[in-house]
PDB file of C-alpha atoms and ligand atoms in Angstrom:
ATOM      1  CA  MET K   1      32.028 -79.788 -26.082  1.00  0.00           C
ATOM      2  CA  THR K   2      31.812 -77.081 -28.128  1.00  0.00           C
ATOM      3  CA  HIS K   3      32.941 -77.958 -31.466  1.00  0.00           C
ATOM      4  CA  GLN K   4      29.833 -77.465 -33.394  1.00  0.00           C
ATOM      5  CA  LEU K   5      29.774 -73.846 -32.281  1.00  0.00           C
ATOM      6  CA  HIS K   6      32.662 -73.048 -34.345  1.00  0.00           C
ATOM      7  CA  PRO K   7      33.663 -70.015 -34.452  1.00  0.00           C
ATOM      8  CA  LEU K   8      31.429 -69.066 -31.752  1.00  0.00           C
ATOM      9  CA  GLU K   9      33.614 -68.132 -28.157  1.00  0.00           C
ATOM     10  CA  VAL K  10      32.105 -69.390 -25.189  1.00  0.00           C
ATOM     11  CA  ASN K  11      31.800 -67.042 -22.101  1.00  0.00           C
ATOM     12  CA  PRO K  12      33.082 -69.336 -19.279  1.00  0.00           C
ATOM     13  CA  LYS K  13      30.912 -67.711 -16.678  1.00  0.00           C
ATOM     14  CA  THR K  14      27.317 -67.968 -18.030  1.00  0.00           C
ATOM     15  CA  GLY K  15      28.086 -70.578 -20.996  1.00  0.00           C
ATOM     16  CA  GLU K  16      26.443 -68.288 -23.415  1.00  0.00           C
ATOM     17  CA  PRO K  17      28.061 -68.426 -26.841  1.00  0.00           C
ATOM     18  CA  PHE K  18      29.371 -64.871 -28.435  1.00  0.00           C
ATOM     19  CA  LEU K  19      31.117 -63.151 -31.530  1.00  0.00           C
ATOM     20  CA  ARG K  20      33.184 -60.299 -30.604  1.00  0.00           C
ATOM     21  CA  LEU K  21      33.523 -57.570 -33.014  1.00  0.00           C
ATOM     22  CA  PRO K  22      37.222 -56.584 -34.415  1.00  0.00           C
ATOM     23  CA  ALA K  23      38.906 -53.634 -33.152  1.00  0.00           C
ATOM     24  CA  PRO K  24      38.115 -50.709 -32.509  1.00  0.00           C
ATOM     25  CA  HIS K  25      35.144 -52.258 -31.623  1.00  0.00           C
ATOM     26  CA  GLN K  26      35.838 -55.246 -29.455  1.00  0.00           C
ATOM     27  CA  ASN K  27      33.825 -54.055 -26.277  1.00  0.00           C
ATOM     28  CA  ILE K  28      30.809 -55.135 -28.406  1.00  0.00           C
ATOM     29  CA  ILE K  29      29.676 -58.830 -28.651  1.00  0.00           C
ATOM     30  CA  ILE K  30      26.994 -60.552 -30.415  1.00  0.00           C
ATOM     31  CA  THR K  31      24.722 -62.865 -28.527  1.00  0.00           C
ATOM     32  CA  PRO K  32      21.697 -64.787 -28.315  1.00  0.00           C
ATOM     33  CA  PRO K  33      18.646 -62.858 -27.388  1.00  0.00           C
ATOM     34  CA  ARG K  34      17.791 -63.474 -23.766  1.00  0.00           C
ATOM     35  CA  GLN K  35      14.691 -63.129 -21.825  1.00  0.00           C
ATOM     36  CA  GLY K  36      15.463 -59.577 -20.095  1.00  0.00           C
ATOM     37  CA  ASP K  37      16.128 -57.646 -23.351  1.00  0.00           C
ATOM     38  CA  GLN K  38      12.423 -56.572 -23.356  1.00  0.00           C
ATOM     39  CA  SER K  39      12.748 -53.359 -21.891  1.00  0.00           C
ATOM     40  CA  VAL K  40      15.718 -51.968 -23.677  1.00  0.00           C
ATOM     41  CA  LEU K  41      14.423 -53.449 -27.006  1.00  0.00           C
ATOM     42  CA  THR K  42      10.666 -51.787 -26.622  1.00  0.00           C
ATOM     43  CA  GLN K  43      12.614 -48.268 -25.811  1.00  0.00           C
ATOM     44  CA  HIS K  44      14.316 -48.593 -29.360  1.00  0.00           C
ATOM     45  CA  MET K  45      11.530 -49.934 -31.441  1.00  0.00           C
ATOM     46  CA  ASN K  46       9.701 -46.692 -29.905  1.00  0.00           C
ATOM     47  CA  ASP K  47      12.598 -44.786 -31.245  1.00  0.00           C
ATOM     48  CA  PRO K  48      11.257 -42.907 -34.852  1.00  0.00           C
ATOM     49  CA  ALA K  49      15.231 -42.887 -35.706  1.00  0.00           C
ATOM     50  CA  ILE K  50      14.958 -46.741 -35.960  1.00  0.00           C
ATOM     51  CA  TYR K  51      11.211 -47.481 -36.490  1.00  0.00           C
ATOM     52  CA  GLU K  52      10.981 -45.286 -39.338  1.00  0.00           C
ATOM     53  CA  TRP K  53      13.442 -47.537 -41.260  1.00  0.00           C
ATOM     54  CA  ILE K  54      12.410 -51.025 -40.612  1.00  0.00           C
ATOM     55  CA  GLU K  55       8.616 -52.882 -41.719  1.00  0.00           C
ATOM     56  CA  GLY K  56       8.449 -54.586 -38.425  1.00  0.00           C
ATOM     57  CA  PRO K  57       8.012 -53.015 -35.430  1.00  0.00           C
ATOM     58  CA  PRO K  58       4.111 -51.888 -34.177  1.00  0.00           C
ATOM     59  CA  VAL K  59       3.944 -48.366 -33.456  1.00  0.00           C
ATOM     60  CA  PRO K  60       3.745 -47.459 -30.294  1.00  0.00           C
ATOM     61  CA  TYR K  61       5.659 -50.759 -29.627  1.00  0.00           C
ATOM     62  CA  LEU K  62       4.294 -52.166 -26.279  1.00  0.00           C
ATOM     63  CA  PRO K  63       5.982 -54.795 -23.619  1.00  0.00           C
ATOM     64  CA  GLU K  64       3.505 -57.389 -24.760  1.00  0.00           C
ATOM     65  CA  HIS K  65       5.297 -56.987 -28.299  1.00  0.00           C
ATOM     66  CA  ALA K  66       8.464 -57.542 -26.957  1.00  0.00           C
ATOM     67  CA  ASP K  67       7.522 -60.287 -24.719  1.00  0.00           C
ATOM     68  CA  PHE K  68       6.181 -61.718 -28.393  1.00  0.00           C
ATOM     69  CA  TRP K  69       9.099 -61.065 -29.684  1.00  0.00           C
ATOM     70  CA  ILE K  70      11.981 -61.820 -27.546  1.00  0.00           C
ATOM     71  CA  GLN K  71      10.083 -65.549 -26.900  1.00  0.00           C
ATOM     72  CA  LEU K  72      10.100 -66.063 -30.347  1.00  0.00           C
ATOM     73  CA  VAL K  73      13.766 -64.917 -31.313  1.00  0.00           C
ATOM     74  CA  LYS K  74      15.290 -66.708 -28.569  1.00  0.00           C
ATOM     75  CA  ASP K  75      13.091 -70.092 -29.353  1.00  0.00           C
ATOM     76  CA  GLU K  76      14.725 -69.693 -32.982  1.00  0.00           C
ATOM     77  CA  SER K  77      18.221 -69.616 -31.527  1.00  0.00           C
ATOM     78  CA  ASP K  78      17.694 -71.984 -28.839  1.00  0.00           C
ATOM     79  CA  ALA K  79      16.855 -74.334 -31.236  1.00  0.00           C
ATOM     80  CA  ALA K  80      19.997 -74.098 -33.343  1.00  0.00           C
ATOM     81  CA  LEU K  81      22.145 -74.131 -30.438  1.00  0.00           C
ATOM     82  CA  GLU K  82      20.373 -77.612 -29.043  1.00  0.00           C
ATOM     83  CA  TYR K  83      20.452 -78.678 -32.549  1.00  0.00           C
ATOM     84  CA  LEU K  84      24.412 -78.062 -32.656  1.00  0.00           C
ATOM     85  CA  ARG K  85      24.859 -79.502 -28.816  1.00  0.00           C
ATOM     86  CA  LYS K  86      23.138 -82.665 -29.946  1.00  0.00           C
ATOM     87  CA  ASN K  87      25.259 -83.124 -32.958  1.00  0.00           C
ATOM     88  CA  ASP K  88      28.639 -82.744 -30.780  1.00  0.00           C
ATOM     89  CA  GLU K  89      27.044 -85.367 -28.640  1.00  0.00           C
ATOM     90  CA  TYR K  90      26.161 -88.033 -30.896  1.00  0.00           C
ATOM     91  CA  PHE K  91      29.251 -87.340 -33.313  1.00  0.00           C
ATOM     92  CA  GLN K  92      32.179 -86.209 -31.534  1.00  0.00           C
ATOM     93  CA  ASN K  93      34.017 -84.076 -33.937  1.00  0.00           C
ATOM     94  CA  GLY K  94      31.882 -84.893 -36.988  1.00  0.00           C
ATOM     95  CA  PRO K  95      31.896 -82.671 -39.782  1.00  0.00           C
ATOM     96  CA  LEU K  96      30.353 -79.131 -38.771  1.00  0.00           C
ATOM     97  CA  GLN K  97      26.256 -79.029 -39.501  1.00  0.00           C
ATOM     98  CA  PHE K  98      24.676 -76.161 -41.361  1.00  0.00           C
ATOM     99  CA  VAL K  99      22.294 -74.098 -39.923  1.00  0.00           C
ATOM    100  CA  ASP K 100      19.176 -72.263 -41.149  1.00  0.00           C
ATOM    101  CA  VAL K 101      19.797 -69.221 -38.269  1.00  0.00           C
ATOM    102  CA  SER K 102      22.449 -67.181 -36.948  1.00  0.00           C
ATOM    103  CA  PRO K 103      21.590 -67.894 -33.109  1.00  0.00           C
ATOM    104  CA  VAL K 104      23.896 -64.785 -32.273  1.00  0.00           C
ATOM    105  CA  ARG K 105      22.240 -61.515 -33.017  1.00  0.00           C
ATOM    106  CA  HIS K 106      21.816 -59.340 -30.447  1.00  0.00           C
ATOM    107  CA  LEU K 107      24.644 -56.898 -30.173  1.00  0.00           C
ATOM    108  CA  ARG K 108      25.678 -55.866 -26.644  1.00  0.00           C
ATOM    109  CA  GLU K 109      28.280 -53.076 -25.642  1.00  0.00           C
ATOM    110  CA  VAL K 110      30.542 -54.444 -22.702  1.00  0.00           C
ATOM    111  CA  LYS K 111      30.958 -51.603 -20.004  1.00  0.00           C
ATOM    112  CA  GLU K 112      33.999 -51.689 -17.827  1.00  0.00           C
ATOM    113  CA  ASN K 113      32.382 -53.339 -14.819  1.00  0.00           C
ATOM    114  CA  GLY K 114      31.814 -56.255 -17.157  1.00  0.00           C
ATOM    115  CA  ALA K 115      27.963 -55.516 -17.757  1.00  0.00           C
ATOM    116  CA  ASP K 116      26.567 -55.418 -21.112  1.00  0.00           C
ATOM    117  CA  VAL K 117      23.792 -53.461 -22.894  1.00  0.00           C
ATOM    118  CA  LEU K 118      21.652 -54.424 -25.794  1.00  0.00           C
ATOM    119  CA  ILE K 119      22.186 -51.999 -28.608  1.00  0.00           C
ATOM    120  CA  GLY K 120      21.131 -53.623 -31.760  1.00  0.00           C
ATOM    121  CA  ASP K 121      20.157 -56.768 -33.480  1.00  0.00           C
ATOM    122  CA  VAL K 122      21.032 -58.301 -37.159  1.00  0.00           C
ATOM    123  CA  ASN K 123      18.963 -61.096 -38.490  1.00  0.00           C
ATOM    124  CA  PHE K 124      19.229 -63.562 -41.336  1.00  0.00           C
ATOM    125  CA  ARG K 125      16.086 -65.260 -42.446  1.00  0.00           C
ATOM    126  CA  ARG K 126      14.902 -66.756 -45.748  1.00  0.00           C
ATOM    127  CA  SER K 127      14.106 -64.149 -48.267  1.00  0.00           C
ATOM    128  CA  PRO K 128      10.757 -62.385 -48.766  1.00  0.00           C
ATOM    129  CA  PHE K 129      11.559 -61.737 -52.209  1.00  0.00           C
ATOM    130  CA  GLU K 130      10.204 -58.381 -52.129  1.00  0.00           C
ATOM    131  CA  GLU K 131      11.830 -57.504 -55.271  1.00  0.00           C
ATOM    132  CA  ILE K 132       9.471 -59.691 -57.317  1.00  0.00           C
ATOM    133  CA  LEU K 133       6.513 -57.033 -58.369  1.00  0.00           C
ATOM    134  CA  ASP K 134       4.232 -59.797 -59.192  1.00  0.00           C
ATOM    135  CA  GLU K 135       2.656 -60.789 -56.001  1.00  0.00           C
ATOM    136  CA  VAL K 136       1.775 -64.373 -56.991  1.00  0.00           C
ATOM    137  CA  GLU K 137       5.155 -65.098 -58.630  1.00  0.00           C
ATOM    138  CA  ARG K 138       6.677 -63.508 -55.328  1.00  0.00           C
ATOM    139  CA  LYS K 139       4.642 -66.009 -52.972  1.00  0.00           C
ATOM    140  CA  ARG K 140       5.542 -68.727 -55.178  1.00  0.00           C
ATOM    141  CA  LEU K 141       9.340 -67.907 -54.486  1.00  0.00           C
ATOM    142  CA  GLN K 142       8.823 -67.305 -51.271  1.00  0.00           C
ATOM    143  CA  ARG K 143       7.606 -70.924 -50.838  1.00  0.00           C
ATOM    144  CA  GLU K 144       9.837 -72.311 -53.099  1.00  0.00           C
ATOM    145  CA  ASN K 145      12.932 -70.873 -51.177  1.00  0.00           C
ATOM    146  CA  ALA K 146      11.338 -71.557 -47.864  1.00  0.00           C
ATOM    147  CA  ASP K 147      11.191 -75.467 -48.625  1.00  0.00           C
ATOM    148  CA  LYS K 148      15.020 -75.878 -49.450  1.00  0.00           C
ATOM    149  CA  GLN K 149      16.920 -77.984 -47.078  1.00  0.00           C
ATOM    150  CA  THR K 150      18.941 -76.182 -44.603  1.00  0.00           C
ATOM    151  CA  GLY K 151      22.558 -75.318 -46.376  1.00  0.00           C
ATOM    152  CA  ASP K 152      21.156 -75.422 -50.221  1.00  0.00           C
ATOM    153  CA  SER K 153      23.344 -73.014 -51.668  1.00  0.00           C
ATOM    154  CA  THR K 154      20.573 -71.918 -53.842  1.00  0.00           C
ATOM    155  CA  ILE K 155      18.542 -70.292 -50.951  1.00  0.00           C
ATOM    156  CA  GLN K 156      17.873 -66.327 -50.829  1.00  0.00           C
ATOM    157  CA  TYR K 157      18.676 -65.143 -47.695  1.00  0.00           C
ATOM    158  CA  ALA K 158      17.370 -61.753 -46.586  1.00  0.00           C
ATOM    159  CA  VAL K 159      19.396 -59.951 -43.686  1.00  0.00           C
ATOM    160  CA  GLY K 160      17.679 -56.963 -41.377  1.00  0.00           C
ATOM    161  CA  ASP K 161      19.277 -54.725 -38.658  1.00  0.00           C
ATOM    162  CA  TRP K 162      18.824 -51.940 -36.385  1.00  0.00           C
ATOM    163  CA  LEU K 163      21.412 -49.982 -33.999  1.00  0.00           C
ATOM    164  CA  ALA K 164      20.941 -47.935 -31.195  1.00  0.00           C
ATOM    165  CA  ALA K 165      20.815 -44.310 -32.177  1.00  0.00           C
ATOM    166  CA  SER K 166      23.603 -43.225 -29.845  1.00  0.00           C
ATOM    167  CA  HIS K 167      25.699 -45.432 -31.680  1.00  0.00           C
ATOM    168  CA  HIS K 168      25.026 -44.589 -35.472  1.00  0.00           C
ATOM    169  CA  GLY K 169      27.486 -43.491 -37.410  1.00  0.00           C
ATOM    170  CA  LYS K 170      30.692 -45.194 -36.032  1.00  0.00           C
ATOM    171  CA  GLY K 171      31.085 -48.161 -38.229  1.00  0.00           C
ATOM    172  CA  ILE K 172      29.448 -50.530 -35.666  1.00  0.00           C
ATOM    173  CA  MET K 173      26.791 -52.563 -38.122  1.00  0.00           C
ATOM    174  CA  THR K 174      29.235 -52.465 -40.872  1.00  0.00           C
ATOM    175  CA  ALA K 175      31.806 -54.341 -38.714  1.00  0.00           C
ATOM    176  CA  ALA K 176      28.818 -56.416 -37.244  1.00  0.00           C
ATOM    177  CA  ILE K 177      27.320 -57.525 -40.800  1.00  0.00           C
ATOM    178  CA  GLY K 178      30.950 -58.060 -41.766  1.00  0.00           C
ATOM    179  CA  LEU K 179      31.522 -60.375 -38.910  1.00  0.00           C
ATOM    180  CA  LEU K 180      28.338 -62.425 -38.936  1.00  0.00           C
ATOM    181  CA  MET K 181      28.816 -63.078 -42.696  1.00  0.00           C
ATOM    182  CA  SER K 182      31.932 -64.321 -42.742  1.00  0.00           C
ATOM    183  CA  ALA K 183      31.808 -66.139 -39.260  1.00  0.00           C
ATOM    184  CA  TRP K 184      28.284 -67.675 -39.336  1.00  0.00           C
ATOM    185  CA  ALA K 185      26.162 -66.817 -42.512  1.00  0.00           C
ATOM    186  CA  ILE K 186      28.997 -68.096 -45.205  1.00  0.00           C
ATOM    187  CA  PRO K 187      30.346 -70.912 -42.983  1.00  0.00           C
ATOM    188  CA  ARG K 188      27.667 -72.488 -41.069  1.00  0.00           C
ATOM    189  CA  MET K 189      24.465 -71.456 -42.815  1.00  0.00           C
ATOM    190  CA  GLY K 190      26.260 -72.152 -46.420  1.00  0.00           C
ATOM    191  CA  ALA K 191      24.974 -69.101 -47.224  1.00  0.00           C
ATOM    192  CA  CYS K 192      25.321 -68.000 -50.777  1.00  0.00           C
ATOM    193  CA  HIS K 193      23.162 -65.526 -51.756  1.00  0.00           C
ATOM    194  CA  VAL K 194      22.060 -62.903 -49.194  1.00  0.00           C
ATOM    195  CA  VAL K 195      19.778 -59.904 -49.978  1.00  0.00           C
ATOM    196  CA  ALA K 196      18.770 -56.475 -47.947  1.00  0.00           C
ATOM    197  CA  HIS K 197      15.865 -54.807 -48.793  1.00  0.00           C
ATOM    198  CA  THR K 198      15.784 -51.095 -47.445  1.00  0.00           C
ATOM    199  CA  PHE K 199      13.524 -48.112 -47.732  1.00  0.00           C
ATOM    200  CA  ALA K 200      14.368 -45.615 -50.460  1.00  0.00           C
ATOM    201  CA  GLY K 201      16.349 -42.812 -48.491  1.00  0.00           C
ATOM    202  CA  ASN K 202      18.100 -45.011 -46.209  1.00  0.00           C
ATOM    203  CA  ILE K 203      21.665 -44.169 -47.285  1.00  0.00           C
ATOM    204  CA  GLY K 204      23.558 -45.252 -43.990  1.00  0.00           C
ATOM    205  CA  SER K 205      21.882 -48.907 -44.342  1.00  0.00           C
ATOM    206  CA  ASN K 206      23.019 -48.778 -47.872  1.00  0.00           C
ATOM    207  CA  ARG K 207      26.523 -47.880 -47.329  1.00  0.00           C
ATOM    208  CA  VAL K 208      26.420 -50.736 -44.678  1.00  0.00           C
ATOM    209  CA  PHE K 209      25.997 -53.449 -47.237  1.00  0.00           C
ATOM    210  CA  GLU K 210      27.967 -51.762 -50.110  1.00  0.00           C
ATOM    211  CA  LYS K 211      30.770 -51.417 -47.589  1.00  0.00           C
ATOM    212  CA  ASN K 212      30.485 -55.511 -47.248  1.00  0.00           C
ATOM    213  CA  GLY K 213      30.125 -55.995 -51.097  1.00  0.00           C
ATOM    214  CA  PHE K 214      26.658 -56.231 -51.842  1.00  0.00           C
ATOM    215  CA  ALA K 215      26.118 -54.553 -55.248  1.00  0.00           C
ATOM    216  CA  ASN K 216      23.251 -51.970 -54.668  1.00  0.00           C
ATOM    217  CA  ARG K 217      20.552 -52.819 -57.241  1.00  0.00           C
ATOM    218  CA  GLY K 218      18.469 -49.605 -57.324  1.00  0.00           C
ATOM    219  CA  LEU K 219      15.089 -48.920 -56.578  1.00  0.00           C
ATOM    220  CA  PHE K 220      11.682 -50.818 -56.935  1.00  0.00           C
ATOM    221  CA  ASP K 221       8.120 -50.408 -56.174  1.00  0.00           C
ATOM    222  CA  ASN K 222       6.075 -53.521 -55.336  1.00  0.00           C
ATOM    223  CA  GLY K 223       3.166 -51.399 -53.923  1.00  0.00           C
ATOM    224  CA  LYS K 224       4.183 -51.872 -50.466  1.00  0.00           C
ATOM    225  CA  THR K 225       2.712 -49.799 -47.742  1.00  0.00           C
ATOM    226  CA  VAL K 226       4.112 -49.748 -44.334  1.00  0.00           C
ATOM    227  CA  ARG K 227       2.386 -48.585 -41.089  1.00  0.00           C
ATOM    228  CA  GLY K 228      -0.504 -46.630 -43.613  1.00  0.00           C
ATOM    229  CA  GLU K 229       2.847 -44.923 -46.091  1.00  0.00           C
ATOM    230  CA  LYS K 230       3.693 -46.100 -49.514  1.00  0.00           C
ATOM    231  CA  LYS K 231       6.958 -47.066 -49.406  1.00  0.00           C
ATOM    232  CA  VAL K 232       9.613 -47.718 -52.469  1.00  0.00           C
ATOM    233  CA  LEU K 233      12.335 -49.975 -51.901  1.00  0.00           C
ATOM    234  CA  ASN K 234      16.175 -50.390 -52.766  1.00  0.00           C
ATOM    235  CA  LEU K 235      17.891 -54.056 -53.397  1.00  0.00           C
ATOM    236  CA  LEU K 236      21.016 -54.663 -52.015  1.00  0.00           C
ATOM    237  CA  GLU K 237      22.317 -58.108 -53.112  1.00  0.00           C
ATOM    238  CA  TRP K 238      25.376 -60.075 -52.091  1.00  0.00           C
ATOM    239  CA  LYS K 239      26.317 -63.332 -54.140  1.00  0.00           C
ATOM    240  CA  ARG K 240      29.143 -65.789 -53.117  1.00  0.00           C
ATOM    241  CA  ASP K 241      30.480 -66.631 -56.501  1.00  0.00           C
ATOM    242  CA  GLN K 242      30.881 -62.671 -57.454  1.00  0.00           C
ATOM    243  CA  ALA K 243      32.211 -61.763 -54.102  1.00  0.00           C
TER     244      ALA K 243
HETATM  245  C1  COA M 301      21.190 -48.315 -40.763  1.00  0.00           C
HETATM  246  C2  COA M 301      22.238 -48.528 -39.573  1.00  0.00           C
HETATM  247  C3  COA M 301      21.920 -49.976 -39.042  1.00  0.00           C
HETATM  248  C4  COA M 301      23.436 -48.329 -39.748  1.00  0.00           C
HETATM  249  O1  COA M 301      24.295 -48.268 -38.721  1.00  0.00           O
HETATM  250  P1  COA M 301      25.753 -47.485 -38.552  1.00  0.00           P
HETATM  251  O2  COA M 301      26.578 -48.609 -37.842  1.00  0.00           O
HETATM  252  O3  COA M 301      25.426 -46.124 -37.949  1.00  0.00           O
HETATM  253  O4  COA M 301      26.470 -47.553 -39.661  1.00  0.00           O
HETATM  254  P2  COA M 301      27.696 -47.378 -39.951  1.00  0.00           P
HETATM  255  O5  COA M 301      28.239 -46.407 -39.386  1.00  0.00           O
HETATM  256  O6  COA M 301      28.687 -48.666 -40.196  1.00  0.00           O
HETATM  257  O7  COA M 301      28.050 -47.175 -41.652  1.00  0.00           O
HETATM  258  C5  COA M 301      27.121 -45.913 -42.076  1.00  0.00           C
HETATM  259  C6  COA M 301      27.582 -45.621 -43.584  1.00  0.00           C
HETATM  260  O8  COA M 301      26.639 -44.716 -43.675  1.00  0.00           O
HETATM  261  C7  COA M 301      27.100 -43.347 -44.058  1.00  0.00           C
HETATM  262  N1  COA M 301      25.873 -42.163 -43.542  1.00  0.00           N
HETATM  263  C8  COA M 301      25.073 -42.604 -42.747  1.00  0.00           C
HETATM  264  N2  COA M 301      24.054 -41.637 -42.956  1.00  0.00           N
HETATM  265  C9  COA M 301      24.211 -41.063 -44.222  1.00  0.00           C
HETATM  266  C10 COA M 301      23.666 -40.138 -44.791  1.00  0.00           C
HETATM  267  N3  COA M 301      22.458 -39.518 -44.610  1.00  0.00           N
HETATM  268  N4  COA M 301      24.081 -39.847 -46.004  1.00  0.00           N
HETATM  269  C11 COA M 301      25.248 -40.161 -46.399  1.00  0.00           C
HETATM  270  N5  COA M 301      25.782 -41.111 -45.711  1.00  0.00           N
HETATM  271  C12 COA M 301      25.396 -41.733 -44.640  1.00  0.00           C
HETATM  272  C13 COA M 301      28.104 -43.033 -42.946  1.00  0.00           C
HETATM  273  O9  COA M 301      29.229 -42.028 -43.488  1.00  0.00           O
HETATM  274  C14 COA M 301      28.789 -44.608 -42.960  1.00  0.00           C
HETATM  275  O10 COA M 301      29.555 -44.609 -44.177  1.00  0.00           O
HETATM  276  P3  COA M 301      31.105 -44.432 -44.302  1.00  0.00           P
HETATM  277  O11 COA M 301      31.914 -45.080 -43.756  1.00  0.00           O
HETATM  278  O12 COA M 301      31.171 -44.749 -45.860  1.00  0.00           O
HETATM  279  O13 COA M 301      31.092 -42.836 -44.109  1.00  0.00           O
HETATM  280  C15 COA M 301      21.552 -47.523 -38.447  1.00  0.00           C
HETATM  281  O14 COA M 301      21.838 -46.074 -38.957  1.00  0.00           O
HETATM  282  C16 COA M 301      20.411 -48.002 -37.890  1.00  0.00           C
HETATM  283  O15 COA M 301      20.141 -48.516 -37.349  1.00  0.00           O
HETATM  284  N6  COA M 301      19.327 -47.063 -38.706  1.00  0.00           N
HETATM  285  C17 COA M 301      18.019 -47.437 -37.959  1.00  0.00           C
HETATM  286  C18 COA M 301      17.209 -48.549 -38.742  1.00  0.00           C
HETATM  287  C19 COA M 301      17.796 -49.147 -39.992  1.00  0.00           C
HETATM  288  O16 COA M 301      17.973 -48.389 -40.822  1.00  0.00           O
HETATM  289  N7  COA M 301      18.091 -50.315 -40.130  1.00  0.00           N
HETATM  290  C20 COA M 301      18.220 -51.065 -41.358  1.00  0.00           C
HETATM  291  C21 COA M 301      16.830 -51.059 -42.120  1.00  0.00           C
HETATM  292  S1  COA M 301      17.601 -51.938 -43.696  1.00  0.00           S
END
């Protein structure tokens, strides 16, 4: 029974849930993270075309970083799927339940022989409120936002993403963000307010969000340094009532 997974599809062979990008990118699916993703992830996280634009990954990115990360994101995704499956078991055809994350987040390109290759990631999380310049107030808002009940329409989510450099500039991330917003974040997380914090100069990333209805609120400086370098950030903001 997969009622609570709606609108995810389920791979009949593996039981893995997924979303498929619309044409012309129908060879790309979005699935949960998998054990086995570590080596391809490590490759991409060591590519300056990717890591220079994201805050999280340590540089150099080592196999143990990938082990830690895949376990973390897989546990998060598994927990959401488990919660939804339990709901199916206990309340057959009950109302769809909200969850706090998207259990599908890894973009994979499906080859002609059916094998697939990890090419990217999109994730939603409770916002870090980078745009709030005062640190004490930022922390207060983070805590208040983190304490809200799943599905609360006042939660501010933040979205982050990366795509393999070999696949940049083909409209793939624009399609992936659009799909995850409309198929999951809005209906299944109850997201009404989503932001993205990009590094100044990340024109491609800004465009991806703008093309998905995010307003570009411009640059701000909250004093952030990433791997020893000062970073000015750009706020992109989407609100459901303004979409
Ligand atoms: C940002 C990223 C996810 C975009 O993915 P993508 O699939 O290449 O993006 P798309 O092809 O859907 O759209 C990119 C848009 O930016 C535009 N663009 C890209 N680089 C640009 C540049 N230097 N100047 C002007 N426009 C640029 C493209 O033309 C396209 O817009 P268009 O459709 O209006 O022509 C990808 O480049 C990436 O992974 N970068 C490194 C990691 C990263 O920046 N992550 C985001 C952190 S906030």
